[in-house]
Structures are given as C-alpha cells and as structure tokens.
Coordinates of C-alpha atoms in Angstrom, one line a residue:
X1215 CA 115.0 98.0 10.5
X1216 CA 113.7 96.6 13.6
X1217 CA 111.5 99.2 15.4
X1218 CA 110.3 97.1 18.1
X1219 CA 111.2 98.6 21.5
X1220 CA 114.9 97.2 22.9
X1221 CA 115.1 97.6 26.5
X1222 CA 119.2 98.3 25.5
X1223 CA 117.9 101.8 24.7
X1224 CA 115.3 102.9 27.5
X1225 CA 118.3 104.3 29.8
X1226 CA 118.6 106.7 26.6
X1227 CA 114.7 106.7 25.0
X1228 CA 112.0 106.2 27.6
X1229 CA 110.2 103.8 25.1
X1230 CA 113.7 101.6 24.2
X1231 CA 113.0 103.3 20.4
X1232 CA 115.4 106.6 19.3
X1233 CA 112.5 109.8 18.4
X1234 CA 111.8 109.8 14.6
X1235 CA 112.5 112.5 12.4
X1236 CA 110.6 112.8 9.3
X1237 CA 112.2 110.2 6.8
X1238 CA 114.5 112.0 4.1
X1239 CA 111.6 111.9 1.1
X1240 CA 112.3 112.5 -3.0
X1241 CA 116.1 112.8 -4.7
X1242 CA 118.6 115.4 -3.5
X1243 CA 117.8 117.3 -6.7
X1244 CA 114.4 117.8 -4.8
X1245 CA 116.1 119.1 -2.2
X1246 CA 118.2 121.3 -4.1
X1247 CA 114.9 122.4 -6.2
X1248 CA 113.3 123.4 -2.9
X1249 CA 116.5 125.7 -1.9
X1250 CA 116.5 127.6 -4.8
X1251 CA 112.3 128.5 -4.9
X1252 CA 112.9 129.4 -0.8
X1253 CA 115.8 131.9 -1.7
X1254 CA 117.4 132.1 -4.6
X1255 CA 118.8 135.5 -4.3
X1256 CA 120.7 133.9 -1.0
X1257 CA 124.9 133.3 -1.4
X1258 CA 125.0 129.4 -1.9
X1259 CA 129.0 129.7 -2.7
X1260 CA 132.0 131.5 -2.4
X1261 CA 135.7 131.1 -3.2
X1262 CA 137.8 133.5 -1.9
X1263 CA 136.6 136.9 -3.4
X1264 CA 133.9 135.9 -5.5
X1265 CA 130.4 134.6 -4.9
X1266 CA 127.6 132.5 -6.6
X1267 CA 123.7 132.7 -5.8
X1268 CA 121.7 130.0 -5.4
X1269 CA 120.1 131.1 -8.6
X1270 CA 123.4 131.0 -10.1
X1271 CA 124.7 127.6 -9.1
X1272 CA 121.3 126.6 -10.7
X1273 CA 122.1 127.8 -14.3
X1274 CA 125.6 126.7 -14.5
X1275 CA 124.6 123.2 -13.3
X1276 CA 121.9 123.3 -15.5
X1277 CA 123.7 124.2 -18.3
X1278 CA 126.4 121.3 -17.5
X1279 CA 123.9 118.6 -16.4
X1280 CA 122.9 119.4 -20.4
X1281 CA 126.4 118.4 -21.6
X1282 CA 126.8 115.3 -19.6
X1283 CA 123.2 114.4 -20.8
X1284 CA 124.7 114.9 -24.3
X1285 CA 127.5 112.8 -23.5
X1286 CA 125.2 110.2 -22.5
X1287 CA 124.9 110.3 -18.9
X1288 CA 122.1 109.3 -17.3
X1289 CA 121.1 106.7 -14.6
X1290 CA 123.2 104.0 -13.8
X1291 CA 126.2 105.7 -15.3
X1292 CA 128.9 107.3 -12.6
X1293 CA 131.8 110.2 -13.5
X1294 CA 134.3 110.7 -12.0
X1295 CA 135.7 114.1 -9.6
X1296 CA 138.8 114.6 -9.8
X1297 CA 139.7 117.6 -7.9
X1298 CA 140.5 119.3 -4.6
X1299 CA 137.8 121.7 -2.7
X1300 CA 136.5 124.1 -5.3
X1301 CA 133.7 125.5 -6.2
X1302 CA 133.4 123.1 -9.6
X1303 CA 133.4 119.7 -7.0
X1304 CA 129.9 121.1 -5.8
X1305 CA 128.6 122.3 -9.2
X1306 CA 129.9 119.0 -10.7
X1307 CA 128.0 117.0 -7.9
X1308 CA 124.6 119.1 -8.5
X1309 CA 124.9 118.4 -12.4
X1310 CA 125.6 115.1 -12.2
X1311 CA 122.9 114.5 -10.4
X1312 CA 120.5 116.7 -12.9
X1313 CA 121.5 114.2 -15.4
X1314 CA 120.6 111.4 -13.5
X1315 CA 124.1 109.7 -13.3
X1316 CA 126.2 109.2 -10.3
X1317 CA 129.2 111.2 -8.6
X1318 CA 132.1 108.7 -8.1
X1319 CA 134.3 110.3 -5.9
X1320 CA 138.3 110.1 -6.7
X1321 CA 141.0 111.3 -4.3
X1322 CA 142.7 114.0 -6.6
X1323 CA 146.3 112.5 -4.9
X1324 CA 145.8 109.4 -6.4
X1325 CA 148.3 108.4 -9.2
X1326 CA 148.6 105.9 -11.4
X1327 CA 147.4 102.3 -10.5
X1328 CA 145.7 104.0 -7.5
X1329 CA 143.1 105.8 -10.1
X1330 CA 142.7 103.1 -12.7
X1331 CA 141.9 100.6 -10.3
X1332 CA 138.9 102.1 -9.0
X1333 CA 137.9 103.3 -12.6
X1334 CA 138.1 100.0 -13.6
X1335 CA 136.1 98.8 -10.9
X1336 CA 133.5 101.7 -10.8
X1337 CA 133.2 101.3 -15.1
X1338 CA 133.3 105.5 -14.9
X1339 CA 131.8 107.2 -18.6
X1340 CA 133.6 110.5 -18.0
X1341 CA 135.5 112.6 -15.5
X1342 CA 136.5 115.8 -14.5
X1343 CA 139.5 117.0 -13.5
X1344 CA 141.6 120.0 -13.2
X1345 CA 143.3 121.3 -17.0
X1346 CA 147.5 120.9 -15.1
X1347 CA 146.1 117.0 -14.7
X1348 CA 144.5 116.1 -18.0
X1349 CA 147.8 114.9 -19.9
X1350 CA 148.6 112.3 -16.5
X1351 CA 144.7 111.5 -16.9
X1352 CA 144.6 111.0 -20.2
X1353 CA 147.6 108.4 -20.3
X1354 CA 146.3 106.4 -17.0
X1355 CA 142.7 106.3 -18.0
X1356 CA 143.9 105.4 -22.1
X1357 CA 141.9 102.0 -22.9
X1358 CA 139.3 102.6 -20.1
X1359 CA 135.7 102.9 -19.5
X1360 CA 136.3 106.4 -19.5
X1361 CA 135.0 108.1 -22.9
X1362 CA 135.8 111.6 -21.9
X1363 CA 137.7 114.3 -20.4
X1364 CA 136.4 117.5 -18.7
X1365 CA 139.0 119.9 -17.6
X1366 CA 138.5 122.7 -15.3
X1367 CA 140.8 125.3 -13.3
X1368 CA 141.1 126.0 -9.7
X1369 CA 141.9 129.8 -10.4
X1370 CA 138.6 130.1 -11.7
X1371 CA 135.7 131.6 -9.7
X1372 CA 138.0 133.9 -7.8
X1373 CA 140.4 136.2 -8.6
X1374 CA 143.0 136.2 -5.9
X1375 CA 145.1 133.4 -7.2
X1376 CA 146.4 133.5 -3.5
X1377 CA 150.2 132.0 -3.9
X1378 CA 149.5 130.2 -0.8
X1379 CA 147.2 127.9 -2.4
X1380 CA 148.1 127.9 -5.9
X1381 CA 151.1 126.3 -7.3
X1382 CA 151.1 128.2 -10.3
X1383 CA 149.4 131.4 -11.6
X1384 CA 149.1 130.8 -14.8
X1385 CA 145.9 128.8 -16.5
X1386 CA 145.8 126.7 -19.3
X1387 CA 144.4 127.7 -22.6
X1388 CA 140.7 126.9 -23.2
X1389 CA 140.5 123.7 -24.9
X1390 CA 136.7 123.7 -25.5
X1391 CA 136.2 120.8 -23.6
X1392 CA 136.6 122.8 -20.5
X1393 CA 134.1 123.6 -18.3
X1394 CA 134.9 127.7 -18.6
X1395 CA 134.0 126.9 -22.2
X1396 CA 131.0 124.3 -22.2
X1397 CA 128.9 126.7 -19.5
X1398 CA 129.6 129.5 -21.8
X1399 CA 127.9 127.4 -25.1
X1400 CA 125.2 125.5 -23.2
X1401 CA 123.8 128.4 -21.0
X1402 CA 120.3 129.1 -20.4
X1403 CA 119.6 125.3 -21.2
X1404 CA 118.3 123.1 -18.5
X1405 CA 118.3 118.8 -18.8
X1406 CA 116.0 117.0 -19.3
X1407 CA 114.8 115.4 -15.9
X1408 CA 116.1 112.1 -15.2
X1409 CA 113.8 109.4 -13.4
X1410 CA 115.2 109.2 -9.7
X1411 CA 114.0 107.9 -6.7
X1412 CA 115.4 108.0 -3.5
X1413 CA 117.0 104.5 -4.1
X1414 CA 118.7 105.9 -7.1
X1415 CA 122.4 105.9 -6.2
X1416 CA 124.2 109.6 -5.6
X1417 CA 127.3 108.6 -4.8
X1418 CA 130.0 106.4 -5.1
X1419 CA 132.9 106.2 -2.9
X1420 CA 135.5 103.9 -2.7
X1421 CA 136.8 103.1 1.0
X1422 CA 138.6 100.0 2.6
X1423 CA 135.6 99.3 4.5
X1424 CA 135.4 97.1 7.9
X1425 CA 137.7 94.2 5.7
X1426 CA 139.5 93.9 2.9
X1427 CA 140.5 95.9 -0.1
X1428 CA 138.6 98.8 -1.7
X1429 CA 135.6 98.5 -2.5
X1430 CA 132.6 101.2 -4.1
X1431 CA 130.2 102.1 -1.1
X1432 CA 126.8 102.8 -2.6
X1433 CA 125.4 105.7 -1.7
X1434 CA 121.5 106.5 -2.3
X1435 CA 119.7 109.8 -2.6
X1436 CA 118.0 108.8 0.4
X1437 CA 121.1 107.5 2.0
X1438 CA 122.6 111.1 1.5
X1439 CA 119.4 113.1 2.6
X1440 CA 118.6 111.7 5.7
X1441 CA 122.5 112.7 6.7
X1442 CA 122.0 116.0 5.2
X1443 CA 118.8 117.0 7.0
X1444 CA 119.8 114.9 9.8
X1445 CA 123.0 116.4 10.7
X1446 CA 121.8 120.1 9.8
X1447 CA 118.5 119.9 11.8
X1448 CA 121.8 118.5 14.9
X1449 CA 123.8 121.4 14.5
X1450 CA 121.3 123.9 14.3
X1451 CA 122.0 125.4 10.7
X1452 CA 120.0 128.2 10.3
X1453 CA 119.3 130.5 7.1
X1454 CA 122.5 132.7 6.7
X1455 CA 124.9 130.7 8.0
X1456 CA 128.7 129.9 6.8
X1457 CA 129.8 126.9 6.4
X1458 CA 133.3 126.4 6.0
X1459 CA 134.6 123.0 3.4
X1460 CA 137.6 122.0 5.2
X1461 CA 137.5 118.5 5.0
X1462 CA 137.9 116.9 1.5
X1463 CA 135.1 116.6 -0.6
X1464 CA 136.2 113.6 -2.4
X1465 CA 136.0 111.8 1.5
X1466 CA 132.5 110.8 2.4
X1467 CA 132.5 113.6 5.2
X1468 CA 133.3 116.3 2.6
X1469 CA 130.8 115.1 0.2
X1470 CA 128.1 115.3 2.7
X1471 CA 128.3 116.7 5.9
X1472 CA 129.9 119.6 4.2
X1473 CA 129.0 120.4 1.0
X1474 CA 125.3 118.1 0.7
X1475 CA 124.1 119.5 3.7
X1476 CA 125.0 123.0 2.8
X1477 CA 123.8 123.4 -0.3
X1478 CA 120.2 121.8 0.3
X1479 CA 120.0 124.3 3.0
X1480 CA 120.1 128.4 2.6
X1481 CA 123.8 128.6 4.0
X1482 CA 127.2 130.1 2.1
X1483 CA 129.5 127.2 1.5
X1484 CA 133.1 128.7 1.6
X1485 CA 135.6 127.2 -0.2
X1486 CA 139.5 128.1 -0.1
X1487 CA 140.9 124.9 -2.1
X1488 CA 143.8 123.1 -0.1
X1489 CA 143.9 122.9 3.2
X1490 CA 146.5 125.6 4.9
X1491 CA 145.9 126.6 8.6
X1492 CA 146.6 130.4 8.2
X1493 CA 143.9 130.7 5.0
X1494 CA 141.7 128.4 7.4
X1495 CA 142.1 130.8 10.5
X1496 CA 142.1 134.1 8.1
X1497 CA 138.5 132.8 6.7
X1498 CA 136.7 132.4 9.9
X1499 CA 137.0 136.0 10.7
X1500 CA 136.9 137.2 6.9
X1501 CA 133.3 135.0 5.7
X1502 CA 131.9 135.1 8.7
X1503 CA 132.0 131.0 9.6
X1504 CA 129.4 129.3 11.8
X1505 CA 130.2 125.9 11.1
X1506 CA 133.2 124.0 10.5
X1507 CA 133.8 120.1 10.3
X1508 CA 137.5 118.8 9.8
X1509 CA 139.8 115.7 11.1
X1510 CA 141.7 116.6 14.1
X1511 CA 144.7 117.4 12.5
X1512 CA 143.5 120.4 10.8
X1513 CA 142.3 121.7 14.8
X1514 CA 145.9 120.7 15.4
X1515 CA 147.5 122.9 13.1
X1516 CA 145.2 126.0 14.4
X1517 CA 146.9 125.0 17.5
X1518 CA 150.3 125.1 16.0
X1519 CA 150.0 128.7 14.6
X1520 CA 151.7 130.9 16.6
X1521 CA 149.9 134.1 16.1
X1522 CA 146.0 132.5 16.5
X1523 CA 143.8 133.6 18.7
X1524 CA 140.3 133.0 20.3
X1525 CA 139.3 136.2 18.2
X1526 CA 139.5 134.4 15.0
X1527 CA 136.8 131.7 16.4
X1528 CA 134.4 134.7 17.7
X1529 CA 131.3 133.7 14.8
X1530 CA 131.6 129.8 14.7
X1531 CA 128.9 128.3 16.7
X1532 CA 130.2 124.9 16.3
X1533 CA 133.0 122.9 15.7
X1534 CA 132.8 119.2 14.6
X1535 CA 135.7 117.0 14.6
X1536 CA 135.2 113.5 12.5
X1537 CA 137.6 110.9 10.8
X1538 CA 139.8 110.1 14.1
X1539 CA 139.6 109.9 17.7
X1540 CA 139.6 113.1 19.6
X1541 CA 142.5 113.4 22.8
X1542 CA 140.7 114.5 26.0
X1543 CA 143.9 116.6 26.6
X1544 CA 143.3 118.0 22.8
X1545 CA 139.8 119.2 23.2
X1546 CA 140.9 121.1 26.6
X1547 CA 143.7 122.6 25.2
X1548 CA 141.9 123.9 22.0
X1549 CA 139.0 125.1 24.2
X1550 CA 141.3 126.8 26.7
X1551 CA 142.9 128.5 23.8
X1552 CA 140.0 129.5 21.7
X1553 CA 137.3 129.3 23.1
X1554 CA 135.3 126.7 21.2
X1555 CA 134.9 123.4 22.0
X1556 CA 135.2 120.5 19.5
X1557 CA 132.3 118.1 19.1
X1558 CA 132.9 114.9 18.2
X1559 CA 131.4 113.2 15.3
X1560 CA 131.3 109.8 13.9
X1561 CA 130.2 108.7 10.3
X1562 CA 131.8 105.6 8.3
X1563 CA 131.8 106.2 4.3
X1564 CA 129.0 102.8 4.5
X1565 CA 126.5 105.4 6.6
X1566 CA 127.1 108.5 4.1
X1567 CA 128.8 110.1 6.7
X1568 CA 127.8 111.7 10.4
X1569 CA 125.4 109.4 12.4
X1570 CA 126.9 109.4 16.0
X1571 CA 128.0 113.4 17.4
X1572 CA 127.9 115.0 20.8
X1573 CA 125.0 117.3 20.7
X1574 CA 125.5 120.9 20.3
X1575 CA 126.9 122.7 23.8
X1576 CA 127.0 119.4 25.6
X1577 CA 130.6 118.3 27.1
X1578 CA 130.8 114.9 26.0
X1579 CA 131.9 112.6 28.9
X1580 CA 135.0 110.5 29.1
X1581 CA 135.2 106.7 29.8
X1582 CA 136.3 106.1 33.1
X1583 CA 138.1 102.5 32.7
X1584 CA 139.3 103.5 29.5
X1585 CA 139.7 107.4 29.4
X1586 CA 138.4 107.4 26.1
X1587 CA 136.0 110.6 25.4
X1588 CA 132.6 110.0 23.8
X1589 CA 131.9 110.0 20.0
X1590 CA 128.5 111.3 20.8
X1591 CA 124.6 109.7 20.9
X1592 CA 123.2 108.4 17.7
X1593 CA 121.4 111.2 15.3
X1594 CA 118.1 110.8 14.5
X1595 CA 116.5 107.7 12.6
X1596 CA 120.3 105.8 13.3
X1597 CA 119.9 102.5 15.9
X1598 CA 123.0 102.0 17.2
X1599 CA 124.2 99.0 19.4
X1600 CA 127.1 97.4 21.0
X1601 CA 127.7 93.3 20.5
X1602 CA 129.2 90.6 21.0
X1603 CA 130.4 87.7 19.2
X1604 CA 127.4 86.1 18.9
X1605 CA 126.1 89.0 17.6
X1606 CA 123.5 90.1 21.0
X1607 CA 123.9 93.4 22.7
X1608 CA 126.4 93.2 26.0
X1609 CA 125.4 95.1 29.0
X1610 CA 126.2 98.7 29.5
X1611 CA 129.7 99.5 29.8
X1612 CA 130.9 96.4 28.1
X1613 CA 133.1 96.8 24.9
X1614 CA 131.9 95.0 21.7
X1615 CA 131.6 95.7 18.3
X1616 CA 129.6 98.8 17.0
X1617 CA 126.5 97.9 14.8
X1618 CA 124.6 100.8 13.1
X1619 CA 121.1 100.3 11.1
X1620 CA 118.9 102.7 9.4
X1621 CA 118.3 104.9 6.2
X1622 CA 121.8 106.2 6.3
X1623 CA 123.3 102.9 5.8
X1624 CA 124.7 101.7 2.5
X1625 CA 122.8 98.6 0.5
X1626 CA 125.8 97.5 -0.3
X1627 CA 129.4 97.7 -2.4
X1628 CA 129.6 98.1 -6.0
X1629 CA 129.4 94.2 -7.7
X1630 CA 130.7 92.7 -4.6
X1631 CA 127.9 90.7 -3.0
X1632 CA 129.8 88.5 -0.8
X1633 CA 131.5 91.7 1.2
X1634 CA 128.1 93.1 1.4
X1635 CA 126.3 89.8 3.1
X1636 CA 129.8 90.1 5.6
X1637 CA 129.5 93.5 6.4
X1638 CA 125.7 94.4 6.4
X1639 CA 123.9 91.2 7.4
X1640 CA 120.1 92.2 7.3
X1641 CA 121.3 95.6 6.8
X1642 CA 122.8 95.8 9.9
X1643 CA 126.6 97.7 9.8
X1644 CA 129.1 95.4 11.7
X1645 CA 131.6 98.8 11.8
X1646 CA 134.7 96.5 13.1
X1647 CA 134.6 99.1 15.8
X1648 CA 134.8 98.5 18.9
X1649 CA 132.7 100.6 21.1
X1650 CA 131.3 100.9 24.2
X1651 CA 127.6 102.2 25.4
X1652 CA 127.0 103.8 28.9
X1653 CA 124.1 103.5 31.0
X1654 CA 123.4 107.3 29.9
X1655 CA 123.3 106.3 25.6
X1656 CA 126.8 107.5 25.3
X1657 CA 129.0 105.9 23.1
X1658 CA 133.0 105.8 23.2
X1659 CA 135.0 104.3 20.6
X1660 CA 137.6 102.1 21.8
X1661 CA 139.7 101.0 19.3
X1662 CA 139.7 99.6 15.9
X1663 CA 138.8 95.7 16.4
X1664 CA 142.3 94.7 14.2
X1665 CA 144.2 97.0 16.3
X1666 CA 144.2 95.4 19.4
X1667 CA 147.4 94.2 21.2
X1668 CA 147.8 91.2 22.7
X1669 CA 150.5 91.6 25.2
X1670 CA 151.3 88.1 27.4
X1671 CA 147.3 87.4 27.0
X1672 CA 146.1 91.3 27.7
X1673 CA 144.2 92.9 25.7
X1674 CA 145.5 96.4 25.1
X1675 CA 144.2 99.2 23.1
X1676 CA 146.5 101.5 21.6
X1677 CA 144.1 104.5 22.0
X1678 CA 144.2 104.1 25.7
X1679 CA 148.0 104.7 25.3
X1680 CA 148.0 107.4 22.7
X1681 CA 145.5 109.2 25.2
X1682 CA 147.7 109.2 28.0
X1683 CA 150.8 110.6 26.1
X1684 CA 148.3 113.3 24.8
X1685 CA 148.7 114.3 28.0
X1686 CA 152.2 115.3 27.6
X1687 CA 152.7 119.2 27.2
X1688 CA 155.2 118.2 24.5
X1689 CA 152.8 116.0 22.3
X1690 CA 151.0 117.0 19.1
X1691 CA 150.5 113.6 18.0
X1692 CA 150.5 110.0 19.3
X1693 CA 150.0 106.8 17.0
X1694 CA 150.8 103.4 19.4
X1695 CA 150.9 99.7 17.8
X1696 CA 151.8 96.6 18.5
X1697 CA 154.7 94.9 17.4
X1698 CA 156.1 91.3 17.7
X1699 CA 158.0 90.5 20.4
X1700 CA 159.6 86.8 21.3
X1701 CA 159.0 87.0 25.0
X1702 CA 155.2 89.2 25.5
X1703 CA 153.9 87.7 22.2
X1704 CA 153.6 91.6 20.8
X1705 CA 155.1 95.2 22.5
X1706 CA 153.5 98.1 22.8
X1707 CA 155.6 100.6 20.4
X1708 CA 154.5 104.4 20.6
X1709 CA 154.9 107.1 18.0
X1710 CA 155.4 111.1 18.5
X1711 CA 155.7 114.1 16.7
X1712 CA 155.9 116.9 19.0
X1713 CA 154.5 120.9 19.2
X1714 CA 156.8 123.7 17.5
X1715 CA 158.9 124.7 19.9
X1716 CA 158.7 121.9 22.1
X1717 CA 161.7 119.1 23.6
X1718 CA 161.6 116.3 25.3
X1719 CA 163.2 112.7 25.4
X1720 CA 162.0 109.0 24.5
X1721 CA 162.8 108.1 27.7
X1722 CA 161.2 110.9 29.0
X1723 CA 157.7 110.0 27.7
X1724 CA 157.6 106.7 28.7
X1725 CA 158.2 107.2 32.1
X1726 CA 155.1 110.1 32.1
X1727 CA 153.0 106.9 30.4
X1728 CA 154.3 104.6 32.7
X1729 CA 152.7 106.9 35.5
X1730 CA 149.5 106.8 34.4
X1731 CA 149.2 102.9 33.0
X1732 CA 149.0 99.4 34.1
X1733 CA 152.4 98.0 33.7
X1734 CA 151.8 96.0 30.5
X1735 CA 150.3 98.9 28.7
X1736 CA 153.0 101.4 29.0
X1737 CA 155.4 101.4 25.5
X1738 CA 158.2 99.6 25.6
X1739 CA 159.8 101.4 22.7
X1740 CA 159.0 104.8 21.5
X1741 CA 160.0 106.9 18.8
X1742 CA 159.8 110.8 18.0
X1743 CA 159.3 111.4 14.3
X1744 CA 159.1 115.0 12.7
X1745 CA 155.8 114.0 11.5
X1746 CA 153.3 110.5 11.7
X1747 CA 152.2 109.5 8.5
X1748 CA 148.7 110.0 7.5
X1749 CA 146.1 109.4 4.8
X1750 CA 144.9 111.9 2.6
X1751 CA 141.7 112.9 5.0
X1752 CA 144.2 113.2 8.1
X1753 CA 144.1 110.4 9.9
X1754 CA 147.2 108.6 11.1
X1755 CA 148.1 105.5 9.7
X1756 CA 149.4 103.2 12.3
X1757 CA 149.0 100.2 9.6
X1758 CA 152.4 102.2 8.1
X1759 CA 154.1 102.1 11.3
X1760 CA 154.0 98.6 12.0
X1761 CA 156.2 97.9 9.5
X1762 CA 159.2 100.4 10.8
X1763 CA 162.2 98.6 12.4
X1764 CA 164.2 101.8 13.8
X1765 CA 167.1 101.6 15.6
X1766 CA 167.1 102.7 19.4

C-alpha cells in the first residue's frame, strides 16, 4: 500500500496520509483467546431465553474444533455453514477456526444447483447444516467434495420455540452426528493448535464481485481483524454492550461486522434466528441493544410497524445501515420517528466488510448536484480514492470509480487469477462504484458503474431518481432502471411499493419526480408493485426488473 503523502487527502488528513491504527496482529483465534482471559464470566451469546459465557462458547467450540480435527480438518481445508442466525453459525465459525480450516459461508436459501456450484468450486470437506435440511443436502451434495454431514437445530439453545420464528416445533431425533450429540461426547477436549498466521485464510465467501459470475472472496485472519477492531474501536463498543445479529451471517456484513467483531470483544451477541420486525423491535427493549447493523429494508419494516415507537430505540447508541443506499427522506423519517439516526456504512464482501461509515453522532451531508447522502469517511488503515479512466484521482467533487487499498482488502478469488489481476491491480480494489469525494473527505456513492442510463447521450443515475421519489409520503421503496427505448436510446422506468396504508397513482408520482428533476431524468414509465424483488441480504435487485415488460 502506498503511504506516501497524496495531496488528494490533505483537505481530510493534514499530512495527505489517513491516522494509523495499530495493524490487526496474530489469528482471530488470538483474539478470541484474549476475550475469554479478559472476562470469561461475561455473556458472549444469547438466543432468546438462554445465554452462553464466554467461558462457555470456549468449551463447546473446543470440544467441536476436536471433531472437525478428527474428521480431518485442518488448514487449507473450508466447511461449509449452512444455516440462518443462530447461535451454532458463531460457535461453528470459532471451531473451525480452532481447527485450523476455513468457514465457507453458504446462503441457507440456496437450493439445488445454487449450492453445488459453489461447493464444487470452493472443494468443501464437510458442512453443517440444520437436521429439517440434511435429506435436500445429502442428495445435492451426493458425489461431492463433501465427506460429511453435521446437523444441528435451530430450537436448540433456547427454549421458547417462538412460533413466530419457527416453522415447526418439533426436533428431529439425534442422529449422533449432530452437534447436540458430538459436544456431549467430545467435551472437556480442546484441539490441537493449528499453525495460523494472519495470512491464513478465515473465510470464504462467495459474491458476484465488481464483474462477472460468483466467485470465492478470500478472506484472511488479518483481513477479518483489522475490520473487527477497526469498526468496534468506530462505533465505540464498549465492555457490556448488546449487539444485536440482524443482518445474515452467511453475508460478509453478518460474518464480521456482527458476529467477528462481537465476539473478539466483551459484548452479548443476540441472536433471534430469522429476521421478523416485531421480534427485532421486542428485542431492543427486552436485551438491552446498543448496537445494531442491518440493510435498509429491515429499518423499513420498523417503520412499517404500526405500534413502534421511539421507546423501543431508548438503549441503542447506534444504528448502522450497510448493503444499499440510504434515502435522505428515509433517514429523516426514521429519525423523526424514533429517535435514532441511521449511519451509513459501506463494506464490499472483497474488503471483509465495513471500511467507509459516517462517524458516530455526525449527520452525514448530502451531495448537492446529485442529492445523494454520504456513505461516510474511510475507517482507519483504509485509503480510499476516486478515479478516472486512466486510473488517476479526479478533482474533488468529480464522480469516478471508487478504489479502496489496505489490510482489509481481499488477495484475491478462490483459483481465479485472471478476475483477481482485473479487480485488484497491485492490490488496489477497483469497486465498479461510482463515487464521489468532497473537498471535506466525504464520500457519496453515486451509482453502480453498469447501472447508468444513457438517455439521448445523458448520463443518468437511477439513484438520483429513486431519491427523489423517496420523497413521496407514499413511498417505501424505489428501484429505477433503464430500459430500451427506439427514440432516447434507453427510458428511465421507475419501480414502487408503497407504505401500509398508503394510495397514490402512477401518474401521480411522476409528476412529483418531474418537479424535482431535469426533464430527461424524470421516468417515463412507472410501476407500483406490492413488493420489489430483493436478494437474500435485502437489497433490491433492479438487474430483475429490467427484464419486466408490464403492460400500462
């Protein structure tokens, strides 16, 4: 990484070079060592009713990092999670890790094709999964890399078996290769210690990436650990607080900026399964949260409950909102409601996670040529730059593509050298994000570079549009694309779904947007839908609505 002074950055650091933190040292299982000799007495977990110590997440992952050494695990070798947020995602992370292997992290929606392609690719020993999925497993994974099956339930470690979250009530009978059953024959044993450093690799997570089709995103203990500490030491975690897992943990934002960064610290990391807004909202109050990081349509769906209210927010310090842009209107809405302002935060699945956020209790500012509200400043030991085609910084204000370097960013992709020397040249992040930098350091996210739409030769973004019909009283959500068109080249088409209880018209909302754009941004066609499609994390998928032809 270049840490020569860049007079890009003196408007932000007097010296033109971010302030250093300490660099993230040792293996994650160092970390984790250190929490449990500070306090191991202190809650590390809870689900629902029932709670682990840090002491306690210690043996059990102990005792199961002993049975994936005994299964042959060790470096080099990755098994897969296969589940939704519980308690056994985190204690299957920490024991992986104790044996030296790496967590591959699978998206518990995916069926099918969708899972044996990236076991296939990823060459996975084992895998764990919940007991209702093992026969499905068993059949798609038949033939594969994968040697064996570890089932577990999501009804254990709590006894509420609220019907809210469960599908079913009833668990499975112990097979013996379950994880109730292997803690309960290999405890009191501890692993033998695998040689890691911090270039080891922790996770691996599979994500589209700037180009192309999925591909395995390395992540290295020190990759991981200089997010974890990084982001903690940014939203001041302190010893006692809650954190709340709301965002998957099989998504790179889940995996770290939730449940890394908690457990290396002395904090409660609450778990309540599936996302559901009224468990979400009933936990804050009942756990006592401080901290909270989702996408922006979980803060959505707070606002869509009836019956919340700001007293529900009264013990979170802070609210972080990653994985899609953030309306202005949104955040003022949410904070006149509530009480609690949302943060934004910005972390790709190639930088482990959060590396761009606003700071804690600042108001980020909004663009004033594009209206677009900032992602944040970059956290420590990130340089972050806007540039152009030929690959130089543009001036201040300028839009460009987004180019991260530092110890958060990923070596590479799994066995695929060719995407790696595209996307990271000299280990430099080319995001295919386009951004733009202030005079001030602040950085606003404009668009997705693929997204843009080119209307008669002008360049329009579609978040600029969505943000203006966010606006709207009406309007939950706003997706906006463009589509082709024989006379403008492409149309800007627009998307809706709109708040419970709310009505307007097509026509209606295009006229507010035509109000408040130039006349070759404004949609052309637009479309309420009961809901936008989105991908598992929450983010809206306008690559889906592209392809809709529906009838005016």
């Amino acid at each position: 990484m270049n840490e020569t002074a860049d007079p890009h950055w003196t408007a932000l650091y007097p010296d033109g070079v971010p302030p250093r933190t300490q660099p993230a040292a040792g293996t994650i299982n160092d970390a984790w060592a250190h929490r449990v000799r500070e306090a191991p007495d202190a809650t590390a977990v809870t689900y629902f009713d029932q709670s682990l110590s840090a002491s306690d997440v210690d043996s059990l992952t102990g005792a199961l990092a002993v049975e994936f050494q005994q299964r042959g695990v060790g470096p080099g070798h990755a098994v897969g999670i296969y589940l939704q947020n519980i308690p056994q995602f985190a204690l299957s992370m920490l024991a992986i890790w104790k044996a030296g292997g790496t967590a591959l992290m699978l998206n518990p929606m995916y069926k099918g094709k969708e899972l044996r392609n990236i076991i296939d690719d990823s060459g996975a020993v084992g895998i764990v999964c919940l007991d209702r999925e093992r026969d499905g497993v068993t059949e798609t994974l038949r033939g594969s890399s994968v040697g064996w099956t570890i089932t577990t339930s999501d009804l254990d470690f709590q006894s509420e078996d609220d019907p809210r979250v469960f599908r079913s009530p009833d668990r499975l009978e112990r097979t013996g290769e379950d994880l109730h059953s292997i803690l309960q024959r290999r405890f009191g044993q501890v692993p033998v210690p695998p040689p890691l450093t911090g270039d080891s690799v922790a996770l691996l997570t599979y994500t589209s990436g700037t180009t192309g089709p999925a591909k395995g995103a390395l992540g290295t203990h020190r990759n991981v650990l200089t997010v974890a500490t990084g982001y903690a030491q940014w939203q001041d975690l302190a010893p006692g607080d809650v954190v709340l897992a709301v965002a998957p943990l099989f998504h790179i934002t889940g995996a770290v900026a939730t449940a890394v960064t908690a457990l290396i610290h002395p904090v409660n990391l609450v778990f309540i399964n599936r996302v559901r807004p009224e468990v979400i909202l009933e936990s804050f109050n009942r756990h006592g949260v401080t901290h909270v990081i989702g996408s922006i349509t979980v803060f959505n769906a707070l606002l869509d409950l009836a019956h919340a209210t700001a007293a529900e927010f009264a013990t979170l310090k802070y609210i972080y909102s990653g994985g899609a842009p953030i309306p202005p209107a949104t955040v003022a809405t949410f904070q006149a409601r509530f009480g609690q302002y949302i943060h934004n935060v910005y972390g790709m699945t190639e930088t482990a996670s959060a590396v761009i956020a606003v700071p804690p209790g600042s108001v980020a500012p909004v663009d004033p040529a594009s209206g677009t509200l900032a992602i944040g400043v970059p956290l420590p030991n990130l340089l972050a730059r806007v540039i152009g085609l030929d690959g130089e910084p543009v001036p201040d204000g300028e839009p460009g593509e987004l180019e991260l370097s530092g110890p958060q960013v990923t070596p590479g992709y799994l066995n695929k050298p060719a995407e790696t020397a595209a996307a990271i040249p000299g280990g430099r992040l080319r995001t295919g994000d386009v951004a733009i930098m202030d005079a001030a350091g602040w950085i606003y996210l404009v668009d997705r570079m693929k997204d843009q739409i080119n209307v008669s030769g002008y360049k329009v973004w579609p978040r600029e549009v969505e943000d203006a019909l966010y606006e709207h009283p009406a309007v939950l959500e706003a997706a906006v694309v463009g589509q082709p068109d024989s006379y403008s080249g492409e149309a800007v088409v627009a998307y809706v779904s709109l708040k419970a209880g709310e009505h307007t018209t097509d026509t209606e909302l295009v006229s507010f947007a035509k109000e408040r754009l130039a006349a070759y941004k404004y949609p052309r066609r637009l479309y309420i839908l009961n809901d936008l499609p989105k991908t598992h994390t929450g983010k809206i998928q306008r690559r889906e609505l592209r392809g809709l032809n529906l009838k005016d």
